[in-house]
Amino acid sequence: MVCFRRGLANNLGVTAELEDRIGSLGHEIFARANRLSPSLNNPIRRLDEWIMNLGLGNQQLKTQLFRFVDVLPALRDSQAVARHLREYLQEAMRQRQRMDSAGPLALWQRAALWRRTVERIPDDGWLGPMVAAAAAWQVRRMARRFIAAGDPDEAVAAIIRLRRRRLGFTLDVLGEAVVCESEADQYQQQYLGLIEALPRALASLEFDPQIDGDASRPLPRANISVKLSSLFSQFDPIDPQGTSQAVCGRLRPILRLARRCGAFINLDMEQWAFKDLTLQIFKSVLMEDEFRDWPDVGIAIQAYLRSAADDLQDLADWARQRGTAVWIRLVKGAYWDYETVIAAQNGWPIPVFLEKAQTDASFESAAEFVIENHALLRPAIASHNIRSLAAALAFAQSRGVPADQIEFQMLYGMAEPVKAALVEMGQRVRVYAPMGRLLPGMAYLVRRLLENTSNESFLRAGFVERAPEEQLLMSPLLQIRNKPAPVAPEQFSNEPPTDFSVEAARRAMAKAIEDYSSDRYPLLIGGRPVVTGEWIDSINPSHKSRTVGRCAKAGLPQVEQAVAAAKAALPAWRQTPARDRAGLLDRVADILAGRRFALTAIEVLECGKPWREADADIAEAIDFCRYYAQQMRLVSRPQGNDLAGEQNQWLYEARGVAVTIAPWNFPLAILCGMSAAAVVAGNPVIMKPAEQSPIIAAQLAGAFTEAGAPPGVVNYLPGIGEEIGPALVEHPDVALIAFTGSRAVGLGINQQASRPRPGQEHVKRIIIEMGGKNAIIVDADADLDEAVSGIVSSTFGYSGQKCSACSRVVAHREVHDVLLSRLIEATRSLKIAPAEDPGCRIGPVIDADAFTRIHQAVERGAREAKLAWAGAVGSLADEGFFIAPHIFAQVPPASALATEEIFGPVLSVLSADGLDEALAIANGVSYALTGGVYSRSPANIERCRREFRVGNLYINRKITGALVGRQPFGGFKLSGGGTQAGGPDYLRHFMLPRCITENTLRHGFVPTDQG
Ligand SMILES: Cc1cc2nc3c(=O)[nH]c(=O)nc-3n(C[C@H](O)[C@H](O)[C@H](O)COP(=O)(O)OP(=O)(O)OC[C@H]3O[C@@H](n4cnc5c(N)ncnc54)[C@H](O)[C@@H]3O)c2cc1C
């Protein structure tokens, strides 16, 4: 066996002779395809091409047309279709105008004409329905071009039509995103049904050696492609064991039946994050005794991944060990945009090649590898690119691999002349034929439209733009430019979340939890550790009998000592240059980053936060340090407005001693954010963490000390809120209080701090962030797959214990019932478990008080509304403070359930007749923190931007997870004082602005540098 030389290097060995062979095969395919092309063309097909290419020169129009295609199946009547078409076209116009604003006048004139035409598409009358019907007809036609069948009977008919053209098939079942276990069951049943039905339906068809023949045995006629994520609603690489168990539970019966009925099963490959787990499941199941000698299985490998070479080598080694070959469907990969965007958003390495030519070269290299190793890895070359196909053919011919040992695969509705050409050349060609209804089919259709119209598409270059054949057949190695990866502009970038699809990260996390041992922590006052003889026990909410550690408990004497220490540190710290104070935060960030897993483990144990949520909190703390350090450097730059004879200097300086009072739900990030802002602005700080999370707070105090904070600049004072809170807030030497927590406590602090005490020489500055009663509006045209997963994540992430959490859904009457039932099913599928379990989606609530309070709210809610669903925590009830999710329906908008914060896993679902009513309900509470909208109507989205008045509004995404520097976070009304943390204004709240003016004119003489 030839070893796969790493990455692209293998291709460098392509000889001139082989390159000539590739060229001549390529020209031959082109010649045959061009000859066969007219017979496959017809006026309707030409109309499709024209429409698909309509937007090619106009990216805005293309985007909006594809969005229209995406939303169409969700629209119930012709009025809605006409309205959306008008809105999307208007949106395209607006964007185009913005771009062309500096362009020539002609564009403006054409734009105006367009606008008048578009605006004439009415909702009603006779024209609107006509336009709507025409648009819907065309989209349905396009869908039928790429989607072979709506149901199994139609699929059989489509397969028979394909076989008449001597084409094989593999059936792909289209479906909505699997958000709950009952949907995964339905998927499995669909696969099982097809596996039973198809071989029977196809058995009587005549044997065609080109499609069905193989050297040793006939190939199965029924061939089905399976996506593993469709077999488990909680498919998540963070929990490989739990995911494998659930997936295999549904996959084994599929494989068993396929083997019995003589069907072939191929696993599709999805996004990069699922790749390792998909491969691992494939290998482990097929190594089991009952499947080990079964040859009729395969898996897709994506050549655009940098890891493709290693994965193929690994599969070859594994197949040799297995003793039976498997098929490799070699594809380039369908998620290129997604992978690059997700990696960039998270700050992760980009897993795909960045140049199309690199992907093409990787594809050829991989094709060569599987062809060389065809005894172990049976090659299924899946591409529509004539150069890629010719290269694979040339490799096979040069290695003497017979035609029946390799097959070519293409998508239904694409590259028909190329398929015909290969068939004519005696090759086996299999068509990937999707089957499904229009609604789930739209996402697939949009992917195909994007692929066909992409700038990088071979089909577009070859068959639309008619680029010269020589150019199209050129070796990709000659086209690689090795473009350096784009360098992010000099700006703040967030600390990447840990990628738990990486095994090393999972191992490090599990080890950190295992290694954690309980400890005792003293107070920190004036740079010295202080113990008081009294302790706060920190309890693990997942296991209430376990103590995570102890912290010294501060009382009133320690309040006095801490304020005195901070006051003593103030003069020097205020005068410390801003760049040095910023340097301190940078060092704290580095220390926290260096202890990432250990800190995450503490949060998992101390606060019952699931892995990903705890990890995000540590990352946010690091972000706050780095962001405020950067902001401080900006704020401290000299500012002023000088005139001749007058010098004006504006500057900011510290307010004085600061107290930060933090909650337990973001126990590191919020405490760190408020304290870092105070410190970098020059205010010595006294940190008062929540009683439930003193241990993680002690780590922050330790990090400040280690980073070199002078004595007294950072003081750590855990204690009971009612005992030391008022003393800190009311202390005459405290100038600033930053608080995040409940509304009752926040308003109390506001009141206490407003009264000056004897000896107090300043007005106290209060920065308060309180709760929310956050709503998500779901419009009639919303993408319900997205809405369900966004709502579930926003509502039940960390058991709803976030001020940003969703607690109300306001659904349009038309989608209310289906949304409610999908929400219930999706929530039912969430795993309730102790937080240290990587598969935990719902952990415990923080403590016994919260447990009681949430239960009382649920009991009261049941009197006000209909309890639509309540989960059960089973045996965990005695172990920790576990509360299962609850969903209420028919909730009166003015009820306590719909207006008061609960801070637990409780959701109210309300219904609204339209956007007017939805906005009235959403805005009709005294909170204004976060809110969300799921809609595909540009006009409704625009209206929500204006009228949904909350601090953080999220459109078509979850409403939690604000990132520092990207989504400054904080609300108004009774949610807070309008000071958004992690944003450009935040630091100024911690400082006093001053202005110094000097008259530099002396007896008519102005210094020359000011003249
Ligand atoms: C039978 C079959 C099964 C398939 N199954 C899967 C599957 O399981 N999983 C999956 O992901 N895809 C799958 N695909 C889809 C396949 O990945 C796309 O059809 C394919 O990417 C198009 O490649 P091409 O060779 O036909 O076209 P080409 O036009 O030659 O290549 C387009 C491809 O190049 C890559 N590309 C585009 N721009 C860049 C860039 N700037 N830098 C680097 N690379 C770039 C992308 O992968 C893009 O799709 C399947 C396709 C077929 C035919």
mmCIF file of N, CA, C and O and ligand atoms in Angstrom, residues 170 225-227 266-271 299-304 329-337 340 352-360 363 380-386 388-389 408-412 414-415 430-433 444 447-448 451 454-460 483, ligand 1:
data_model
loop_
_atom_site.group_PDB
_atom_site.id
_atom_site.type_symbol
_atom_site.label_atom_id
_atom_site.label_comp_id
_atom_site.label_asym_id
_atom_site.label_seq_id
_atom_site.Cartn_x
_atom_site.Cartn_y
_atom_site.Cartn_z
ATOM 1 N N THR A 170 -28.237 7.165 -5.313
ATOM 2 C CA THR A 170 -28.232 7.014 -3.856
ATOM 3 C C THR A 170 -29.285 7.976 -3.353
ATOM 4 O O THR A 170 -29.331 9.134 -3.790
ATOM 5 N N SER A 225 -28.234 7.277 1.487
ATOM 6 C CA SER A 225 -27.275 8.137 2.194
ATOM 7 C C SER A 225 -27.882 8.579 3.517
ATOM 8 O O SER A 225 -29.033 8.997 3.555
ATOM 9 N N VAL A 226 -27.099 8.480 4.568
ATOM 10 C CA VAL A 226 -27.621 8.743 5.913
ATOM 11 C C VAL A 226 -26.779 9.836 6.578
ATOM 12 O O VAL A 226 -25.548 9.796 6.506
ATOM 13 N N LYS A 227 -27.474 10.785 7.237
ATOM 14 C CA LYS A 227 -26.760 11.799 8.031
ATOM 15 C C LYS A 227 -26.869 11.405 9.495
ATOM 16 O O LYS A 227 -27.984 11.274 10.015
ATOM 17 N N ASN A 266 -24.505 4.663 2.874
ATOM 18 C CA ASN A 266 -23.356 5.582 2.880
ATOM 19 C C ASN A 266 -23.610 6.694 3.901
ATOM 20 O O ASN A 266 -24.696 7.272 3.930
ATOM 21 N N LEU A 267 -22.605 6.969 4.725
ATOM 22 C CA LEU A 267 -22.761 8.083 5.671
ATOM 23 C C LEU A 267 -22.300 9.373 5.005
ATOM 24 O O LEU A 267 -21.191 9.438 4.474
ATOM 25 N N ASP A 268 -23.166 10.374 5.061
ATOM 26 C CA ASP A 268 -22.766 11.703 4.583
ATOM 27 C C ASP A 268 -21.813 12.319 5.603
ATOM 28 O O ASP A 268 -21.781 11.920 6.769
ATOM 29 N N MET A 269 -21.064 13.320 5.168
ATOM 30 C CA MET A 269 -20.222 14.053 6.121
ATOM 31 C C MET A 269 -20.795 15.456 6.268
ATOM 32 O O MET A 269 -21.112 16.094 5.268
ATOM 33 N N GLU A 270 -20.920 15.897 7.517
ATOM 34 C CA GLU A 270 -21.531 17.206 7.754
ATOM 35 C C GLU A 270 -20.439 18.208 8.166
ATOM 36 O O GLU A 270 -19.331 18.129 7.681
ATOM 37 N N GLN A 271 -20.771 19.081 9.106
ATOM 38 C CA GLN A 271 -19.791 20.122 9.419
ATOM 39 C C GLN A 271 -18.560 19.544 10.122
ATOM 40 O O GLN A 271 -18.629 18.485 10.717
ATOM 41 N N ILE A 299 -18.494 6.012 3.335
ATOM 42 C CA ILE A 299 -18.544 7.275 4.079
ATOM 43 C C ILE A 299 -17.969 8.380 3.187
ATOM 44 O O ILE A 299 -17.062 8.119 2.381
ATOM 45 N N ALA A 300 -18.497 9.586 3.352
ATOM 46 C CA ALA A 300 -17.989 10.723 2.569
ATOM 47 C C ALA A 300 -16.778 11.337 3.271
ATOM 48 O O ALA A 300 -16.755 11.460 4.496
ATOM 49 N N ILE A 301 -15.796 11.704 2.485
ATOM 50 C CA ILE A 301 -14.617 12.434 3.002
ATOM 51 C C ILE A 301 -14.510 13.728 2.207
ATOM 52 O O ILE A 301 -14.612 13.733 0.982
ATOM 53 N N GLN A 302 -14.317 14.826 2.945
ATOM 54 C CA GLN A 302 -14.305 16.148 2.302
ATOM 55 C C GLN A 302 -12.872 16.611 2.029
ATOM 56 O O GLN A 302 -12.092 16.822 2.967
ATOM 57 N N ALA A 303 -12.565 16.813 0.755
ATOM 58 C CA ALA A 303 -11.189 17.177 0.378
ATOM 59 C C ALA A 303 -10.853 18.613 0.769
ATOM 60 O O ALA A 303 -9.680 18.978 0.826
ATOM 61 N N TYR A 304 -11.872 19.449 1.039
ATOM 62 C CA TYR A 304 -11.520 20.828 1.411
ATOM 63 C C TYR A 304 -10.970 20.924 2.825
ATOM 64 O O TYR A 304 -10.465 21.952 3.235
ATOM 65 N N ARG A 329 -16.674 7.979 -0.471
ATOM 66 C CA ARG A 329 -17.245 8.964 -1.396
ATOM 67 C C ARG A 329 -16.433 10.237 -1.226
ATOM 68 O O ARG A 329 -16.534 10.920 -0.198
ATOM 69 N N LEU A 330 -15.601 10.493 -2.209
ATOM 70 C CA LEU A 330 -14.719 11.655 -2.097
ATOM 71 C C LEU A 330 -15.432 12.898 -2.632
ATOM 72 O O LEU A 330 -15.787 12.947 -3.814
ATOM 73 N N VAL A 331 -15.687 13.863 -1.749
ATOM 74 C CA VAL A 331 -16.355 15.110 -2.165
ATOM 75 C C VAL A 331 -15.417 16.274 -1.834
ATOM 76 O O VAL A 331 -14.460 16.105 -1.093
ATOM 77 N N LYS A 332 -15.719 17.427 -2.356
ATOM 78 C CA LYS A 332 -14.912 18.598 -1.966
ATOM 79 C C LYS A 332 -15.433 19.175 -0.664
ATOM 80 O O LYS A 332 -14.665 19.584 0.200
ATOM 81 N N GLY A 333 -16.748 19.186 -0.492
ATOM 82 C CA GLY A 333 -17.303 19.673 0.775
ATOM 83 C C GLY A 333 -18.287 20.796 0.539
ATOM 84 O O GLY A 333 -18.018 21.719 -0.237
ATOM 85 N N ALA A 334 -19.422 20.688 1.218
ATOM 86 C CA ALA A 334 -20.537 21.590 0.929
ATOM 87 C C ALA A 334 -20.684 22.726 1.943
ATOM 88 O O ALA A 334 -21.610 23.516 1.849
ATOM 89 N N TYR A 335 -19.804 22.785 2.939
ATOM 90 C CA TYR A 335 -20.038 23.761 4.017
ATOM 91 C C TYR A 335 -18.923 24.804 4.082
ATOM 92 O O TYR A 335 -18.564 25.249 5.162
ATOM 93 N N TRP A 336 -18.368 25.159 2.947
ATOM 94 C CA TRP A 336 -17.181 26.019 2.973
ATOM 95 C C TRP A 336 -17.472 27.374 3.636
ATOM 96 O O TRP A 336 -16.722 27.810 4.522
ATOM 97 N N ASP A 337 -18.548 28.013 3.234
ATOM 98 C CA ASP A 337 -18.881 29.319 3.825
ATOM 99 C C ASP A 337 -19.087 29.176 5.332
ATOM 100 O O ASP A 337 -18.577 29.954 6.129
ATOM 101 N N THR A 340 -15.810 28.634 7.307
ATOM 102 C CA THR A 340 -14.937 29.804 7.421
ATOM 103 C C THR A 340 -15.568 30.842 8.366
ATOM 104 O O THR A 340 -14.877 31.441 9.183
ATOM 105 N N VAL A 352 -10.671 24.468 6.762
ATOM 106 C CA VAL A 352 -10.731 24.214 5.320
ATOM 107 C C VAL A 352 -9.634 25.008 4.603
ATOM 108 O O VAL A 352 -9.134 25.999 5.130
ATOM 109 N N PHE A 353 -9.304 24.547 3.391
ATOM 110 C CA PHE A 353 -8.377 25.335 2.587
ATOM 111 C C PHE A 353 -9.051 26.653 2.205
ATOM 112 O O PHE A 353 -10.270 26.717 2.075
ATOM 113 N N LEU A 354 -8.229 27.675 2.010
ATOM 114 C CA LEU A 354 -8.809 28.987 1.718
ATOM 115 C C LEU A 354 -8.808 29.302 0.227
ATOM 116 O O LEU A 354 -9.437 30.257 -0.202
ATOM 117 N N GLU A 355 -8.077 28.503 -0.550
ATOM 118 C CA GLU A 355 -8.079 28.720 -1.993
ATOM 119 C C GLU A 355 -8.748 27.540 -2.669
ATOM 120 O O GLU A 355 -8.480 26.387 -2.323
ATOM 121 N N LYS A 356 -9.586 27.864 -3.631
ATOM 122 C CA LYS A 356 -10.294 26.808 -4.360
ATOM 123 C C LYS A 356 -9.301 25.834 -4.982
ATOM 124 O O LYS A 356 -9.495 24.612 -4.967
ATOM 125 N N ALA A 357 -8.194 26.364 -5.528
ATOM 126 C CA ALA A 357 -7.212 25.492 -6.186
ATOM 127 C C ALA A 357 -6.591 24.509 -5.183
ATOM 128 O O ALA A 357 -6.239 23.383 -5.540
ATOM 129 N N GLN A 358 -6.460 24.935 -3.930
ATOM 130 C CA GLN A 358 -5.911 24.019 -2.919
ATOM 131 C C GLN A 358 -6.884 22.860 -2.683
ATOM 132 O O GLN A 358 -6.476 21.708 -2.542
ATOM 133 N N THR A 359 -8.184 23.192 -2.635
ATOM 134 C CA THR A 359 -9.180 22.128 -2.466
ATOM 135 C C THR A 359 -9.131 21.182 -3.654
ATOM 136 O O THR A 359 -9.162 19.959 -3.506
ATOM 137 N N ASP A 360 -9.040 21.748 -4.855
ATOM 138 C CA ASP A 360 -8.987 20.899 -6.050
ATOM 139 C C ASP A 360 -7.751 19.997 -6.021
ATOM 140 O O ASP A 360 -7.815 18.818 -6.364
ATOM 141 N N PHE A 363 -8.239 17.321 -3.558
ATOM 142 C CA PHE A 363 -9.176 16.334 -4.104
ATOM 143 C C PHE A 363 -8.440 15.352 -5.016
ATOM 144 O O PHE A 363 -8.610 14.139 -4.921
ATOM 145 N N ALA A 380 -15.312 6.286 -4.776
ATOM 146 C CA ALA A 380 -16.522 6.887 -5.359
ATOM 147 C C ALA A 380 -16.193 8.369 -5.500
ATOM 148 O O ALA A 380 -16.146 9.106 -4.512
ATOM 149 N N ILE A 381 -15.898 8.771 -6.725
ATOM 150 C CA ILE A 381 -15.396 10.125 -6.966
ATOM 151 C C ILE A 381 -16.596 11.035 -7.212
ATOM 152 O O ILE A 381 -17.259 10.919 -8.242
ATOM 153 N N ALA A 382 -16.875 11.929 -6.264
ATOM 154 C CA ALA A 382 -18.096 12.745 -6.349
ATOM 155 C C ALA A 382 -17.733 14.182 -6.703
ATOM 156 O O ALA A 382 -17.261 14.935 -5.853
ATOM 157 N N SER A 383 -17.909 14.527 -7.962
ATOM 158 C CA SER A 383 -17.589 15.887 -8.398
ATOM 159 C C SER A 383 -18.279 16.146 -9.731
ATOM 160 O O SER A 383 -18.626 15.207 -10.451
ATOM 161 N N HIS A 384 -18.477 17.436 -10.006
ATOM 162 C CA HIS A 384 -18.998 17.802 -11.327
ATOM 163 C C HIS A 384 -17.922 18.510 -12.143
ATOM 164 O O HIS A 384 -18.174 19.013 -13.229
ATOM 165 N N ASN A 385 -16.731 18.566 -11.569
ATOM 166 C CA ASN A 385 -15.632 19.312 -12.161
ATOM 167 C C ASN A 385 -14.871 18.400 -13.128
ATOM 168 O O ASN A 385 -14.315 17.364 -12.723
ATOM 169 N N ILE A 386 -14.861 18.773 -14.393
ATOM 170 C CA ILE A 386 -14.309 17.872 -15.416
ATOM 171 C C ILE A 386 -12.810 17.636 -15.194
ATOM 172 O O ILE A 386 -12.309 16.539 -15.379
ATOM 173 N N SER A 388 -11.323 17.526 -12.258
ATOM 174 C CA SER A 388 -11.214 16.586 -11.130
ATOM 175 C C SER A 388 -11.573 15.182 -11.589
ATOM 176 O O SER A 388 -10.922 14.196 -11.210
ATOM 177 N N LEU A 389 -12.616 15.069 -12.408
ATOM 178 C CA LEU A 389 -13.049 13.754 -12.881
ATOM 179 C C LEU A 389 -11.984 13.145 -13.791
ATOM 180 O O LEU A 389 -11.646 11.955 -13.679
ATOM 181 N N PHE A 408 -18.325 7.075 -10.281
ATOM 182 C CA PHE A 408 -18.410 8.540 -10.238
ATOM 183 C C PHE A 408 -19.796 8.900 -9.722
ATOM 184 O O PHE A 408 -20.772 8.203 -10.019
ATOM 185 N N GLN A 409 -19.839 9.965 -8.940
ATOM 186 C CA GLN A 409 -21.123 10.335 -8.353
ATOM 187 C C GLN A 409 -21.372 11.824 -8.562
ATOM 188 O O GLN A 409 -20.437 12.631 -8.479
ATOM 189 N N MET A 410 -22.614 12.135 -8.856
ATOM 190 C CA MET A 410 -22.980 13.559 -9.048
ATOM 191 C C MET A 410 -24.358 13.812 -8.467
ATOM 192 O O MET A 410 -25.102 12.862 -8.191
ATOM 193 N N LEU A 411 -24.663 15.085 -8.294
ATOM 194 C CA LEU A 411 -25.936 15.450 -7.675
ATOM 195 C C LEU A 411 -27.056 15.473 -8.714
ATOM 196 O O LEU A 411 -26.825 15.818 -9.882
ATOM 197 N N TYR A 412 -28.235 15.140 -8.248
ATOM 198 C CA TYR A 412 -29.423 15.165 -9.097
ATOM 199 C C TYR A 412 -29.629 16.592 -9.616
ATOM 200 O O TYR A 412 -29.552 17.561 -8.863
ATOM 201 N N MET A 414 -27.760 18.293 -11.613
ATOM 202 C CA MET A 414 -26.552 19.073 -11.934
ATOM 203 C C MET A 414 -25.692 18.322 -12.960
ATOM 204 O O MET A 414 -25.603 17.105 -12.928
ATOM 205 N N ALA A 415 -25.073 19.125 -13.821
ATOM 206 C CA ALA A 415 -24.076 18.614 -14.771
ATOM 207 C C ALA A 415 -24.588 17.430 -15.583
ATOM 208 O O ALA A 415 -23.867 16.442 -15.775
ATOM 209 N N ARG A 430 -23.316 7.347 -10.407
ATOM 210 C CA ARG A 430 -24.407 7.258 -9.433
ATOM 211 C C ARG A 430 -24.870 8.683 -9.113
ATOM 212 O O ARG A 430 -24.052 9.587 -8.943
ATOM 213 N N VAL A 431 -26.173 8.840 -9.018
ATOM 214 C CA VAL A 431 -26.735 10.180 -8.788
ATOM 215 C C VAL A 431 -27.259 10.279 -7.357
ATOM 216 O O VAL A 431 -27.992 9.402 -6.907
ATOM 217 N N TYR A 432 -26.839 11.315 -6.699
ATOM 218 C CA TYR A 432 -27.290 11.581 -5.322
ATOM 219 C C TYR A 432 -28.650 12.259 -5.443
ATOM 220 O O TYR A 432 -28.746 13.418 -5.866
ATOM 221 N N ALA A 433 -29.686 11.513 -5.097
ATOM 222 C CA ALA A 433 -31.051 11.983 -5.378
ATOM 223 C C ALA A 433 -31.800 12.296 -4.085
ATOM 224 O O ALA A 433 -32.183 11.381 -3.360
ATOM 225 N N TYR A 444 -31.998 22.733 1.092
ATOM 226 C CA TYR A 444 -31.165 22.013 0.127
ATOM 227 C C TYR A 444 -31.121 22.767 -1.203
ATOM 228 O O TYR A 444 -30.064 22.942 -1.808
ATOM 229 N N ARG A 447 -28.835 25.669 -1.043
ATOM 230 C CA ARG A 447 -27.414 25.255 -1.111
ATOM 231 C C ARG A 447 -26.996 24.993 -2.548
ATOM 232 O O ARG A 447 -25.926 25.366 -2.991
ATOM 233 N N ARG A 448 -27.880 24.321 -3.287
ATOM 234 C CA ARG A 448 -27.547 24.015 -4.685
ATOM 235 C C ARG A 448 -27.465 25.293 -5.517
ATOM 236 O O ARG A 448 -26.601 25.455 -6.354
ATOM 237 N N GLU A 451 -24.293 26.969 -4.761
ATOM 238 C CA GLU A 451 -23.152 26.264 -5.341
ATOM 239 C C GLU A 451 -23.062 26.545 -6.851
ATOM 240 O O GLU A 451 -21.989 26.790 -7.384
ATOM 241 N N SER A 454 -21.928 30.170 -7.423
ATOM 242 C CA SER A 454 -20.748 30.676 -6.705
ATOM 243 C C SER A 454 -19.659 31.096 -7.688
ATOM 244 O O SER A 454 -19.490 30.499 -8.755
ATOM 245 N N ASN A 455 -18.917 32.100 -7.296
ATOM 246 C CA ASN A 455 -17.813 32.570 -8.139
ATOM 247 C C ASN A 455 -16.806 31.478 -8.419
ATOM 248 O O ASN A 455 -16.105 31.489 -9.410
ATOM 249 N N GLU A 456 -16.705 30.528 -7.462
ATOM 250 C CA GLU A 456 -15.668 29.501 -7.567
ATOM 251 C C GLU A 456 -16.166 28.243 -8.264
ATOM 252 O O GLU A 456 -15.427 27.278 -8.385
ATOM 253 N N SER A 457 -17.421 28.237 -8.688
ATOM 254 C CA SER A 457 -17.993 26.996 -9.207
ATOM 255 C C SER A 457 -17.438 26.625 -10.577
ATOM 256 O O SER A 457 -17.422 27.446 -11.507
ATOM 257 N N PHE A 458 -17.038 25.373 -10.707
ATOM 258 C CA PHE A 458 -16.575 24.897 -12.014
ATOM 259 C C PHE A 458 -17.712 24.953 -13.023
ATOM 260 O O PHE A 458 -17.534 25.363 -14.171
ATOM 261 N N LEU A 459 -18.911 24.522 -12.586
ATOM 262 C CA LEU A 459 -20.028 24.480 -13.526
ATOM 263 C C LEU A 459 -20.342 25.868 -14.057
ATOM 264 O O LEU A 459 -20.657 26.042 -15.227
ATOM 265 N N ARG A 460 -20.268 26.859 -13.170
ATOM 266 C CA ARG A 460 -20.536 28.225 -13.636
ATOM 267 C C ARG A 460 -19.473 28.661 -14.643
ATOM 268 O O ARG A 460 -19.775 29.194 -15.703
ATOM 269 N N LYS A 483 -2.024 32.190 -0.892
ATOM 270 C CA LYS A 483 -2.411 33.479 -0.296
ATOM 271 C C LYS A 483 -2.263 33.376 1.214
ATOM 272 O O LYS A 483 -2.726 32.408 1.804
HETATM 273 C C1 LIG B 1 -22.712 12.294 -4.639
HETATM 274 C C2 LIG B 1 -22.365 13.469 -3.824
HETATM 275 C C3 LIG B 1 -22.436 13.378 -2.452
HETATM 276 C C4 LIG B 1 -22.080 14.459 -1.665
HETATM 277 N N1 LIG B 1 -22.053 14.330 -0.302
HETATM 278 C C5 LIG B 1 -21.529 15.327 0.437
HETATM 279 C C6 LIG B 1 -21.316 15.189 1.822
HETATM 280 O O1 LIG B 1 -21.608 14.170 2.410
HETATM 281 N N2 LIG B 1 -20.782 16.230 2.510
HETATM 282 C C7 LIG B 1 -20.406 17.383 1.889
HETATM 283 O O2 LIG B 1 -19.878 18.287 2.559
HETATM 284 N N3 LIG B 1 -20.621 17.549 0.583
HETATM 285 C C8 LIG B 1 -21.159 16.560 -0.146
HETATM 286 N N4 LIG B 1 -21.362 16.730 -1.485
HETATM 287 C C9 LIG B 1 -21.376 18.080 -2.034
HETATM 288 C C10 LIG B 1 -20.097 18.422 -2.612
HETATM 289 O O3 LIG B 1 -19.215 18.714 -1.578
HETATM 290 C C11 LIG B 1 -20.269 19.611 -3.535
HETATM 291 O O4 LIG B 1 -21.135 19.244 -4.545
HETATM 292 C C12 LIG B 1 -18.966 19.893 -4.139
HETATM 293 O O5 LIG B 1 -18.306 20.606 -3.169
HETATM 294 C C13 LIG B 1 -18.966 20.585 -5.451
HETATM 295 O O6 LIG B 1 -17.681 20.281 -5.957
HETATM 296 P P1 LIG B 1 -17.383 20.099 -7.490
HETATM 297 O O7 LIG B 1 -16.113 19.345 -7.618
HETATM 298 O O8 LIG B 1 -18.558 19.503 -8.165
HETATM 299 O O9 LIG B 1 -17.329 21.591 -7.993
HETATM 300 P P2 LIG B 1 -16.183 22.677 -7.997
HETATM 301 O O10 LIG B 1 -16.858 23.856 -8.559
HETATM 302 O O11 LIG B 1 -14.948 22.207 -8.636
HETATM 303 O O12 LIG B 1 -15.832 22.899 -6.474
HETATM 304 C C14 LIG B 1 -16.605 23.672 -5.604
HETATM 305 C C15 LIG B 1 -16.096 23.362 -4.236
HETATM 306 O O13 LIG B 1 -14.800 23.912 -4.014
HETATM 307 C C16 LIG B 1 -14.637 24.256 -2.657
HETATM 308 N N5 LIG B 1 -14.321 25.699 -2.577
HETATM 309 C C17 LIG B 1 -15.046 26.738 -3.058
HETATM 310 N N6 LIG B 1 -14.437 27.912 -2.803
HETATM 311 C C18 LIG B 1 -13.303 27.614 -2.146
HETATM 312 C C19 LIG B 1 -12.239 28.391 -1.610
HETATM 313 N N7 LIG B 1 -12.210 29.725 -1.704
HETATM 314 N N8 LIG B 1 -11.214 27.766 -0.988
HETATM 315 C C20 LIG B 1 -11.205 26.420 -0.872
HETATM 316 N N9 LIG B 1 -12.179 25.623 -1.362
HETATM 317 C C21 LIG B 1 -13.215 26.210 -1.989
HETATM 318 C C22 LIG B 1 -15.943 23.942 -1.974
HETATM 319 O O14 LIG B 1 -15.862 22.672 -1.420
HETATM 320 C C23 LIG B 1 -16.938 23.962 -3.105
HETATM 321 O O15 LIG B 1 -18.082 23.200 -2.844
HETATM 322 C C24 LIG B 1 -21.698 15.664 -2.279
HETATM 323 C C25 LIG B 1 -21.644 15.757 -3.668
HETATM 324 C C26 LIG B 1 -21.954 14.679 -4.429
HETATM 325 C C27 LIG B 1 -21.848 14.807 -5.895
#
